[in-house]
XYZ file of C-alpha atoms in Angstrom:
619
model
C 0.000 0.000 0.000
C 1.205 3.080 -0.856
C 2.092 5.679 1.893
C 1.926 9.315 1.259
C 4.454 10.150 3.858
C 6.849 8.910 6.271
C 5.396 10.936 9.077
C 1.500 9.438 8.371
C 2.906 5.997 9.621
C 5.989 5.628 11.254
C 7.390 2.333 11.405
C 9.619 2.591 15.420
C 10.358 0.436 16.833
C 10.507 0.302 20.911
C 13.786 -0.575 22.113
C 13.636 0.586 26.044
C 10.750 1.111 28.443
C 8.929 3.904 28.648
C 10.017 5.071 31.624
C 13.468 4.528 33.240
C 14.073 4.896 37.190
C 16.342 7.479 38.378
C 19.317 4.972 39.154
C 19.157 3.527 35.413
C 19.162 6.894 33.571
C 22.191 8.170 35.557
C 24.024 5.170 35.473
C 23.220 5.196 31.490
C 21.700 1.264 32.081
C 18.651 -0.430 29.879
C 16.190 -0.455 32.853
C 13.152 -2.978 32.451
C 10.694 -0.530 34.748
C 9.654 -3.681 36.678
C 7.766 -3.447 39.476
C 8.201 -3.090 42.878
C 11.634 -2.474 41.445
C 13.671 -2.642 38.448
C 16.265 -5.853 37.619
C 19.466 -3.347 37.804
C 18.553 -2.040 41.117
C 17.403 -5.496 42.451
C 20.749 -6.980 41.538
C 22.646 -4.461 42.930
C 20.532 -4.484 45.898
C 19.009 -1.231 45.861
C 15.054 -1.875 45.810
C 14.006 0.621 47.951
C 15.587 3.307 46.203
C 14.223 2.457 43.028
C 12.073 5.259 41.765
C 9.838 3.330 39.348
C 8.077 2.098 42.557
C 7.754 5.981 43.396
C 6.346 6.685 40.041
C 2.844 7.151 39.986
C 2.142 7.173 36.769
C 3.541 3.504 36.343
C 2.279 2.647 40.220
C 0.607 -0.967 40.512
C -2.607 -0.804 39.657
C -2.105 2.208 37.376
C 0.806 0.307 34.624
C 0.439 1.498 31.050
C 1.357 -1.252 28.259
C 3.401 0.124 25.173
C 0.684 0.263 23.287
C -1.327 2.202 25.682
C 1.228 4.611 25.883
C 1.591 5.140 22.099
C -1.857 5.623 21.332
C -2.010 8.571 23.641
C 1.265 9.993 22.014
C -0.147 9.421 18.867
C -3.380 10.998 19.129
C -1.666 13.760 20.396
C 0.447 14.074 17.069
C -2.116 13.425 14.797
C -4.098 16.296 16.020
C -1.095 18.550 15.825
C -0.390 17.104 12.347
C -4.013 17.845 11.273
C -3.450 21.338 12.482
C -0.453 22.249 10.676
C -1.476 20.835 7.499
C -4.675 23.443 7.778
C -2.154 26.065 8.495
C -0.402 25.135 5.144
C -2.856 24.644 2.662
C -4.024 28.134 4.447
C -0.950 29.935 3.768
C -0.494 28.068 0.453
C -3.344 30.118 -1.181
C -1.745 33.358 -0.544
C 1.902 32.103 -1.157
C 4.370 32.617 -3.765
C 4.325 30.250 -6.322
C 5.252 26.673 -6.331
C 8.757 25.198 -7.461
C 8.527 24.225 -10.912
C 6.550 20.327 -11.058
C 8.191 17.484 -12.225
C 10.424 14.530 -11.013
C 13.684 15.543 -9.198
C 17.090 13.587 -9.306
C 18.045 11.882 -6.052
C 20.861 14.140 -7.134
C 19.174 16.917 -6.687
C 16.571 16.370 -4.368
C 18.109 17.660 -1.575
C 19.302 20.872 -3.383
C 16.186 21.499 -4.895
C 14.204 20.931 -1.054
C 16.538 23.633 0.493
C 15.955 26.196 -2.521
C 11.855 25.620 -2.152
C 12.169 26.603 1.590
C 13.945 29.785 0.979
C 11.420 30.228 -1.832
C 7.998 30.047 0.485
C 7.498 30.932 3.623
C 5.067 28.111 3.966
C 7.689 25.758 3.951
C 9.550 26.883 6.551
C 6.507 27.010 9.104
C 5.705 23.276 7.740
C 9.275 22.032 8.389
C 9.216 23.461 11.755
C 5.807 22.094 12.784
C 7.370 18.766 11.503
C 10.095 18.864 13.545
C 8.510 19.403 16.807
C 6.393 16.472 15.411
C 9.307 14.253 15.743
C 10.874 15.587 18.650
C 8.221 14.547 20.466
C 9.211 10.888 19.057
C 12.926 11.481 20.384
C 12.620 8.555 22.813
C 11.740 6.220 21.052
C 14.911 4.653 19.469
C 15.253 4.235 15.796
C 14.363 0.371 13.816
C 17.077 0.256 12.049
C 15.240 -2.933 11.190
C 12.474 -1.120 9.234
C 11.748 -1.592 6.004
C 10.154 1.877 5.369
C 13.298 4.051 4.428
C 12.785 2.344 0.414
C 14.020 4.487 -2.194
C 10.670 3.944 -4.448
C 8.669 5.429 -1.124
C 10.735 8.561 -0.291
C 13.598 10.235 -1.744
C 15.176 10.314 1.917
C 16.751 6.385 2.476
C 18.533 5.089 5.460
C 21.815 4.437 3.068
C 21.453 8.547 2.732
C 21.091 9.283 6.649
C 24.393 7.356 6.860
C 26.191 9.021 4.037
C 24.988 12.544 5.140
C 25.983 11.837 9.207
C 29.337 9.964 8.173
C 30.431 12.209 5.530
C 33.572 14.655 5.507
C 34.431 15.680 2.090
C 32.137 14.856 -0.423
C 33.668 12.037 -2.804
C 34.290 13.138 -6.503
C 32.234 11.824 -9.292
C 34.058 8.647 -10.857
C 36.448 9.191 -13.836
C 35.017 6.289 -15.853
C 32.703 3.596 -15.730
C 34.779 0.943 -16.932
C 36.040 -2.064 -14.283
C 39.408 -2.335 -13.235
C 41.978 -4.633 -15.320
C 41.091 -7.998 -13.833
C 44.834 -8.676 -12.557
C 44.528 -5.395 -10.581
C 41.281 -6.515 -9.000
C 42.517 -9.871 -7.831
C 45.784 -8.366 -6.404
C 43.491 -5.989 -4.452
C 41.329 -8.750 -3.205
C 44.093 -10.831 -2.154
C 45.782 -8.110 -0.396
C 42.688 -7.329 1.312
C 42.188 -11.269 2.045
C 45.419 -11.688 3.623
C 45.608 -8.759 5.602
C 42.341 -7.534 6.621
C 39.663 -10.561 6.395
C 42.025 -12.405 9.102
C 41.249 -9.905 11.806
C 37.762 -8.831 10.576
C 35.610 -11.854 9.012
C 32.839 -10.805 8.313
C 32.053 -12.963 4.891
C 33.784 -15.499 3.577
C 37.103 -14.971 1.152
C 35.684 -17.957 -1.140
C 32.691 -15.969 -1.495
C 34.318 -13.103 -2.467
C 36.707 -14.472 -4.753
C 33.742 -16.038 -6.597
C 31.893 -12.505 -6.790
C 34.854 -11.318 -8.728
C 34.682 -13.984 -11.132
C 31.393 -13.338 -11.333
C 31.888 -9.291 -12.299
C 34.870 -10.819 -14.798
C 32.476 -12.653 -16.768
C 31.784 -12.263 -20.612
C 27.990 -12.490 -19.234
C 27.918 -12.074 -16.112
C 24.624 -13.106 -13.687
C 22.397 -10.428 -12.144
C 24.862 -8.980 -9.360
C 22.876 -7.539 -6.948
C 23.698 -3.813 -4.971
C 24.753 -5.079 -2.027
C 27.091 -7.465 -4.146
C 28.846 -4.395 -6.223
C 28.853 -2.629 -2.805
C 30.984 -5.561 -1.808
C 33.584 -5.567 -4.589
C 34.198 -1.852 -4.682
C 34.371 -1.298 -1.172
C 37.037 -4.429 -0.706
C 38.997 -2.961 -3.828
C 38.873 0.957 -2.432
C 39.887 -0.377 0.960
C 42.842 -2.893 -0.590
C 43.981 -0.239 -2.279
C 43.700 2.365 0.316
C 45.777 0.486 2.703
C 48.758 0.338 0.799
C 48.658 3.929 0.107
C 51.738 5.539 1.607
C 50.821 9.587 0.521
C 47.643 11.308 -0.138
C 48.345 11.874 -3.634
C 49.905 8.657 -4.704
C 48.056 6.263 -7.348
C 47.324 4.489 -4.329
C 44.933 6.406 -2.542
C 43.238 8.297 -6.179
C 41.915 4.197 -7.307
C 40.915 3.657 -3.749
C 39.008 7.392 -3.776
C 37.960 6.229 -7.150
C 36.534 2.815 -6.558
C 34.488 3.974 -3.482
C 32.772 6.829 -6.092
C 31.897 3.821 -7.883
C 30.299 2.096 -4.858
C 28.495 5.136 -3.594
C 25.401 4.719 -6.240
C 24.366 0.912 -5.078
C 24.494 2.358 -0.978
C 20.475 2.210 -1.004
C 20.312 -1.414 -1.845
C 23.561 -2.402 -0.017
C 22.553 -0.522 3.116
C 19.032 -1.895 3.085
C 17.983 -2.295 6.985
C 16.682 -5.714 8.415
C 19.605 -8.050 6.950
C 22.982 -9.142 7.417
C 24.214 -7.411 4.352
C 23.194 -4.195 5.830
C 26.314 -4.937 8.568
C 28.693 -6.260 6.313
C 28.113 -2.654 4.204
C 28.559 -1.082 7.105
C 31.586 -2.902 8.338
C 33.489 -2.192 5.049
C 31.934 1.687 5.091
C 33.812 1.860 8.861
C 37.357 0.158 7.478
C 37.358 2.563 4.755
C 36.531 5.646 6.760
C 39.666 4.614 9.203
C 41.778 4.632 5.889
C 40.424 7.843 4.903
C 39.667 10.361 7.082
C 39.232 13.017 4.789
C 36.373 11.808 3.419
C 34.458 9.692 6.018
C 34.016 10.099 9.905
C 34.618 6.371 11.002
C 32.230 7.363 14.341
C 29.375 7.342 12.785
C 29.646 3.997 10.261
C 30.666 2.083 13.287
C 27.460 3.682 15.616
C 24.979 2.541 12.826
C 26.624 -0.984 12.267
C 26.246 -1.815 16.407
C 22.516 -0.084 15.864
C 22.016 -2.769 13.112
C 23.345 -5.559 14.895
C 21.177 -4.968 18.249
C 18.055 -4.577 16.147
C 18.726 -7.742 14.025
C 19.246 -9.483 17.411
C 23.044 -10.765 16.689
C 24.199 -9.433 19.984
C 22.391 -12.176 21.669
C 22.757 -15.858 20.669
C 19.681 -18.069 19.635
C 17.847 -19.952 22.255
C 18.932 -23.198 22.895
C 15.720 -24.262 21.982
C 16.625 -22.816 18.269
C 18.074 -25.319 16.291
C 21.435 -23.703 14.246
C 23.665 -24.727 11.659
C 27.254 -24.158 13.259
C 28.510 -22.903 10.387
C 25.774 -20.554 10.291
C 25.470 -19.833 13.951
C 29.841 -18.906 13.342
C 28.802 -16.708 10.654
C 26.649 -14.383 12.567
C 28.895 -14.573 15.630
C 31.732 -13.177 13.882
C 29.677 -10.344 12.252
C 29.101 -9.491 15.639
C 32.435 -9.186 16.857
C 33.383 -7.736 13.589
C 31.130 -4.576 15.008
C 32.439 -5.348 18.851
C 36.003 -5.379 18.310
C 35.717 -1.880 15.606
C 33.363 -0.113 18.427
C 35.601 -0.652 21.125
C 38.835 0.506 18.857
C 37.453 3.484 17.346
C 35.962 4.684 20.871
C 38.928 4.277 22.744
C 40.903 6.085 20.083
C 38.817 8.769 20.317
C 38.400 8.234 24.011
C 34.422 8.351 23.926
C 31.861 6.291 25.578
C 30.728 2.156 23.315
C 27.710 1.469 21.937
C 26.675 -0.170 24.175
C 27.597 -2.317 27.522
C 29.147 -5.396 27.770
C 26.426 -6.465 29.709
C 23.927 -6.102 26.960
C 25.770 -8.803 25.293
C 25.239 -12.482 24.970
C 27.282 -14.068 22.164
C 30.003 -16.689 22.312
C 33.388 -16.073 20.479
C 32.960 -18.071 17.532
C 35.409 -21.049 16.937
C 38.589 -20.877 15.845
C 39.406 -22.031 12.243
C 42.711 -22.827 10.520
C 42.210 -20.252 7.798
C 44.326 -19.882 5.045
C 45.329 -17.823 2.315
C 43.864 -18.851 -0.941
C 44.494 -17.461 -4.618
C 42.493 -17.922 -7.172
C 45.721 -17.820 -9.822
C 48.765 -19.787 -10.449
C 50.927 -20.107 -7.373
C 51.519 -22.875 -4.134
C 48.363 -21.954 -1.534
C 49.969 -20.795 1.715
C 50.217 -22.966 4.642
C 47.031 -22.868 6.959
C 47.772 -20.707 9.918
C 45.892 -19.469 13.411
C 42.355 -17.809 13.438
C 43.708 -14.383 14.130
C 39.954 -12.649 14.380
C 39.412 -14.852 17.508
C 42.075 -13.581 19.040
C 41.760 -9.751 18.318
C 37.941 -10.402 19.344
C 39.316 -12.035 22.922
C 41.529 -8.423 23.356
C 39.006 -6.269 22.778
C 36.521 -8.328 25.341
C 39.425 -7.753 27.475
C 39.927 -3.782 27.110
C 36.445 -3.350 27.009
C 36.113 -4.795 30.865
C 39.001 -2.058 32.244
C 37.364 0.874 29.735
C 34.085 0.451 31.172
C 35.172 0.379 34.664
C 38.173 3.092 34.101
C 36.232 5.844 31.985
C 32.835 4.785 31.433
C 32.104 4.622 35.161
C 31.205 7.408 37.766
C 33.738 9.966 38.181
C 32.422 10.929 41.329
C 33.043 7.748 42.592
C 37.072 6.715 43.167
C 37.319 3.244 42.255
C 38.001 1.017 45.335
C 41.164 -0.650 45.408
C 41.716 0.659 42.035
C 45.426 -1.026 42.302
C 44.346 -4.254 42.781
C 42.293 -3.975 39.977
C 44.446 -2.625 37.631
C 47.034 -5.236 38.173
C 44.621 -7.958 37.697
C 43.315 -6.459 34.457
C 47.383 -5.976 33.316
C 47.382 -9.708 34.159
C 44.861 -10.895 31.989
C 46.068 -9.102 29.270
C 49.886 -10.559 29.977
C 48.263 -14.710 30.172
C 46.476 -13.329 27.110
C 49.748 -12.559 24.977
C 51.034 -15.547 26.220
C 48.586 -17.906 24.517
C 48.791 -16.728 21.024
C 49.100 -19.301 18.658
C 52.694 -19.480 17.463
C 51.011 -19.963 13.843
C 49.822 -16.503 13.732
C 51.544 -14.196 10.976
C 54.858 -12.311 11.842
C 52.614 -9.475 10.489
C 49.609 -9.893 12.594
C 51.590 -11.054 16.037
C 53.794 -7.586 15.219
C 50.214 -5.921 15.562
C 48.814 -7.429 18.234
C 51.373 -7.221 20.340
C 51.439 -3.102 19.942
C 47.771 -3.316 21.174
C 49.253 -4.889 23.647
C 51.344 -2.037 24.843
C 49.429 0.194 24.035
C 46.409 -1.403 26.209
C 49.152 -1.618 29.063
C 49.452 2.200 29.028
C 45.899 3.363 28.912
C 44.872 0.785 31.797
C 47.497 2.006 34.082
C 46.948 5.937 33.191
C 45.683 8.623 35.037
C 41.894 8.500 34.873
C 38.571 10.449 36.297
C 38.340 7.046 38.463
C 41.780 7.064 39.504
C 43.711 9.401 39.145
C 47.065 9.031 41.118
C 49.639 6.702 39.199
C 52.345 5.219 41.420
C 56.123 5.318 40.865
C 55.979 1.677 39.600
C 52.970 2.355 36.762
C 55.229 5.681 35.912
C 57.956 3.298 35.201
C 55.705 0.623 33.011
C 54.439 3.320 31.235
C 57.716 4.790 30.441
C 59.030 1.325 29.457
C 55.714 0.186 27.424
C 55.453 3.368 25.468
C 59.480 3.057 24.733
C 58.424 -0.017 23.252
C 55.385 0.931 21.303
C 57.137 3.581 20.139
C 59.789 1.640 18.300
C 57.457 -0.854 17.317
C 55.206 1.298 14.938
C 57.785 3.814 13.957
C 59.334 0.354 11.963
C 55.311 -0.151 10.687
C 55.336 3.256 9.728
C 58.376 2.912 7.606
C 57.548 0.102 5.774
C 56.695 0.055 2.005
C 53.280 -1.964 2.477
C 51.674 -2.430 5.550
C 50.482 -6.395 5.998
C 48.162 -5.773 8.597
C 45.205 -2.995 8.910
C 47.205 0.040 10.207
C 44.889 3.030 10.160
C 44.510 6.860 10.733
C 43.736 5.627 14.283
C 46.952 4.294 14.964
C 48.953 8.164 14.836
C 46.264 8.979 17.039
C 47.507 5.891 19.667
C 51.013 7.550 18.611
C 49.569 10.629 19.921
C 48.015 9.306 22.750
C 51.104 7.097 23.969
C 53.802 10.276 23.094
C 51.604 12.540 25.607
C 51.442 9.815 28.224
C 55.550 9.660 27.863
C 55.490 13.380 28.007
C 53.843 12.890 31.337
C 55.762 10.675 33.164
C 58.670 12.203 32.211
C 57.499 15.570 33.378
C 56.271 14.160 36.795
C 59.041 11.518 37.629
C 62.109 12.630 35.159
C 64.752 12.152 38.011
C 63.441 8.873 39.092
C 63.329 7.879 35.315
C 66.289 8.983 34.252
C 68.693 7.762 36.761
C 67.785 4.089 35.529
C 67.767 2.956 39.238
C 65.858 0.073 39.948
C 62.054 0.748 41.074
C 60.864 -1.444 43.127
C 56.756 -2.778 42.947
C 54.610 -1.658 45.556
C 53.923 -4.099 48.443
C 50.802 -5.791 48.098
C 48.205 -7.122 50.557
C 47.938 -10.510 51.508
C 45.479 -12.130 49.001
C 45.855 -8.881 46.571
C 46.721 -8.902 42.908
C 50.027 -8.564 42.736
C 51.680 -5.971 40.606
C 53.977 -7.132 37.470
C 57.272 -7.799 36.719
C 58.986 -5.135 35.973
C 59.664 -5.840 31.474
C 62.762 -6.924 29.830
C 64.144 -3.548 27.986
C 65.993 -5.000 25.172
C 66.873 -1.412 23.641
C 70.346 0.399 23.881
C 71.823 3.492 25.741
C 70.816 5.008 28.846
C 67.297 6.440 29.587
C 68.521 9.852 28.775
C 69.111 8.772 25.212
C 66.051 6.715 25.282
C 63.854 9.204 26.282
C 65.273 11.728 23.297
C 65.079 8.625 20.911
C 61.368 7.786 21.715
C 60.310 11.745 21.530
C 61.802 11.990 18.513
C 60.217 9.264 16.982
C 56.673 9.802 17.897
C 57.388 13.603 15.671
C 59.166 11.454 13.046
C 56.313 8.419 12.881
C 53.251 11.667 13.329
C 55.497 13.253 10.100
C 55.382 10.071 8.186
C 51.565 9.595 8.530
C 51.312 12.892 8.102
C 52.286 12.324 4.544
C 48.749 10.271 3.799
C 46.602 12.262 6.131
C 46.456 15.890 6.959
C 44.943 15.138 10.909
C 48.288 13.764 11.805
C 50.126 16.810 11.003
C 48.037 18.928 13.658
C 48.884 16.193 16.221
C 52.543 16.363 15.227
C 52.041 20.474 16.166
C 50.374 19.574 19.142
C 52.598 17.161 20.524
C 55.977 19.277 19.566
C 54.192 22.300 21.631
C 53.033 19.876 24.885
C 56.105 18.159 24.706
C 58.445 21.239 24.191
C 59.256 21.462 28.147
C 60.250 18.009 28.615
C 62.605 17.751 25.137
C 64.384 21.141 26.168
C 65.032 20.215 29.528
C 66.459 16.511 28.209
C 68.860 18.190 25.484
C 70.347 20.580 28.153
C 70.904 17.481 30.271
C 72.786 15.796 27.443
C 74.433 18.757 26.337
C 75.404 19.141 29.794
C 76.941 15.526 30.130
C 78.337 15.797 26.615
C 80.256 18.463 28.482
C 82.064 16.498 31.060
C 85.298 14.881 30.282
C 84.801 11.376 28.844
C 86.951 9.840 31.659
C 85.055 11.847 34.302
C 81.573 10.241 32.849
C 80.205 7.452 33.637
C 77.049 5.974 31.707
C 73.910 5.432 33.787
C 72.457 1.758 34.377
C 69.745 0.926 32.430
C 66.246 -1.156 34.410
């Protein structure tokens, strides 16, 4: 049937109750409004301070179902509706004239909507009667499971929300129409097979080496949207990963082949299926690669929206009979979104998309995956499900985030060093249980996150916010580390494992954190003498080994090594995207204190007589 407009009969979806208790909305938890008292505050014990018993409006006796509670909101609207349409037609007979009639472009539409407004006043007292319309729907959450954004019932589609809320930089118009040489196209998918599709799984490489036969065909079968979406996005991210400048040939095909992709975004970004996810997923790795054009933020907050509404955050019922391979397959498209939430939020230190808690999905199985190639060539040897073990990390992180800098900052976390030494702990048996199949490549990566993970757990937070002399000298060892680690990435011609614009912001984030040990502990640091861990409770967590330091020189020339490097590696990414530049600026103007005041220490030993010097010991 058709529908005349979106606001007639909007399809929402309820995703929360109606209303929340006090307790639930400030600790930002899903409250089920049960009564005498909701299942947050009964677990942790609170029942009598549970306000939804206090509420009279949802009191025993006086509860209000869903539907109840809609069909008062909706008669409300519908009167206000009726009203403002009698405004229009009202105003409409004394009006200006009309836009011109006829059948916009998508194109266009948008253009052409803005340009009535200014045109007649009636449009602007429409659009703002329509817009208190749907604030008044602001708590209800969006179905991204809908099937009313369809681009034959309104020119506005969900793919077009997406585009409009991720977008940077519009992307130019493609140069041509014509596919990529074959041999280009398969190098691009392999690259992206054997680097990428490892870590993030979310379809099968045999599938998508048979789409590209598919395209390659003298007459080819009807390749659906979401299928095109697929082998443009995998070629525009392949290609954008091995870009090493902005302007190289690199980064213009990858630019080029997501132009190409853009027009089949309705279809491929269709809500209420699995395809929708996988778009999204490849929409997020290309907006890591390319900053400039996409905001990775939003991608990644409309794939987790997609996978709660589909239901893939939860497992079946037992009761549900599964295929494995098929219950696998929609595990790791869940962790696919899981592990890319948690790394683009804590790169950009912001809040998931929602709690662990909320969550109810096994890691899928490991596989031995391999590396195959659909041309002439030996098939590489079968080696360790890497995803699995990227998707255990980020479980981990995400437990020490939530608690560190999702929780109450009011509230100093109790025995905060207890708990940050078990966290460091899990992450340390974690490390240590890596496959010894996994790629040099991927194992190089991992273990950065690694150090990386180290530093942010044992930082300064709202939560706690004193770091003792023993995390100062982790830190300063761990970042040393990191450091070295991806200024070698950062050199190399091609990359074989997904290093994005996130990781100079981790080189940002791990340079200030040096900055700030050295600035708070630089004599303790910098004599190299032996710190001690803190004494521990009986039955405490206790802290960690202090780590091997397998680099060379004194901490003085350590510290102005590492420093230099983070400028050097923010310089070299700086090269493929502009962003990194203004963190090289940054950090060279926090930092500036700390590197003066270690060059006029080594000036000043450079001074002494060689035989009067003696080099300092190194932890």
């Amino acid at each position: 049937m058709h529908r005349s407009s979106l606001a007639d009969t909007p399809l929402l979806k309820i995703s929360r109750s109606v209303s929340a208790c006090a307790k639930c909305r400030k600790g930002k938890i899903k409250c089920d409004a049960k009564l005498p008292a909701c299942t947050a505050c009964e677990r942790a014990g609170c029942e009598k301070e549970c306000t939804a018993a206090n509420n009279d409006q949802f009191a025993r006796g006086k509860e209000r179902s869903y539907v109840a509670a809609l069909e008062l909101r909706i008669e409300k609207l519908e009167r206000r509706l009726s009203y403002a349409r009698s405004m229009n037609a009202s105003v409409a007979l004394h009006g200006p004239d009309e836009p011109p009639a006829g059948d916009p472009s998508r194109k266009d539409s948008l253009a052409l909507i803005r340009a009535a407004i200014h045109r007649k006043a009636a449009r602007t007292q429409e659009n703002a009667d329509i817009n208190t319309l749907v604030s008044d729907f602001g708590y209800l959450a969006v179905n991204t499971t809908t099937r009313d954004f369809e681009p034959s019932e309104s020119n506005m589609t969900f793919a077009r929300i997406v585009l409009a809320a991720s977008t940077n930089d519009p992307v130019p118009e493609a140069r041509t129409t014509n596919l990529p040489a074959e041999p280009t196209a398969r190098a691009l998918v392999q690259f992206y097979e054997s680097n990428i599709l490892p870590l993030y799984p979310a379809f099968s490489g045999t599938s998508l080496h048979a789409l590209v036969s598919d395209v390659y065909q003298e007459h080819p079968r009807p390749i659906r949207s979401s299928e095109y979406w697929l082998f443009w996005m995998v070629l525009a991210i392949g290609s954008a990963a091995q870009s090493r400048s902005r302007r190289d040939e690199h980064y213009l095909n990858a630019v080029e082949f997501v132009a190409r992709a853009l027009p089949h975004a309705d279809r491929a970004l269709k809500p209420g299926y699995v395809t929708q996810v996988q778009s999204l997923l490849l929409l997020t790795q290309y907006a890591m690669l390319d900053p400039a054009h996409f905001d990775s933020w939003h991608p990644i907050g409309f794939a987790c929206r997609a996978v709660v509404d589909q239901g893939l955050h939860q497992d079946p019922p037992h009761g549900q009979q599964m295929d494995p391979d098929s219950l696998d397959a929609r595990r790791r498209a869940f962790y696919c979104v899981y592990a890319l939430d948690r790394a683009i939020s804590m790169a950009h230190a912001r809040g998931f998309s929602f709690y662990d808690d909320a969550i109810s999905v096994v890691l899928p199985s490991p596989f031995q995956a391999s590396t195959p190639f659909s041309g002439a060539g030996p098939v590489a040897k079968p080696t360790a499900d890497a995803s699995v073990c990227l998707f255990r990390l980020r479980q981990l992180q995400s437990a020490w985030y939530q608690t560190l800098y999702q929780g109450n900052p009011t509230e100093p976390l109790p025995d905060a060093a207890s708990f940050i030494w078990q966290k460091y702990f899990e992450m340390w048996e974690w490390s240590e249980r890596l496959p010894a199949s996994l790629p040099a490549a991927i194992r190089k990566m991992l273990d950065l996150e690694l150090r990386y993970s180290y530093v942010f757990c044992i930082a300064s937070s709202a939560r706690r916010a004193q770091v003792p002399a023993y995390g100062r000298f982790l830190i300063f060892e761990h970042v040393i580390a990191y450091i070295d680690g991806i200024y070698d990435v950062a050199n190399l011609a091609v990359n074989a494992a997904f290093y994005t614009y996130h990781d100079a912001l981790r080189v940002f984030f791990m340079g200030s954190q040096f900055s700030a040990v050295l600035r708070d502990a630089r004599d303790l640091l910098l004599t190299g003498a032996p710190i001690p861990p803190p004494l521990s409770s009986p039955g405490t967590v206790q802290p960690p080994p202090p780590p091997v330091n397998r680099g060379t020189g004194d901490n003085l020339d350590r510290s102005l090594r590492c420093l230099e490097r983070v400028k050097l590696t923010l310089k070299l990414y700086g090269e493929r995207w502009d962003d990194a530049l203004s963190l090289m600026e940054s950090f060279e103007a926090t930092s500036a204190d700390v590197w003066n005041d270690l060059t006029t220490r080594q000036a000043t030993r450079m001074a002494v007589p060689t035989e009067q010097w003696q080099p300092l010991p190194v932890a």
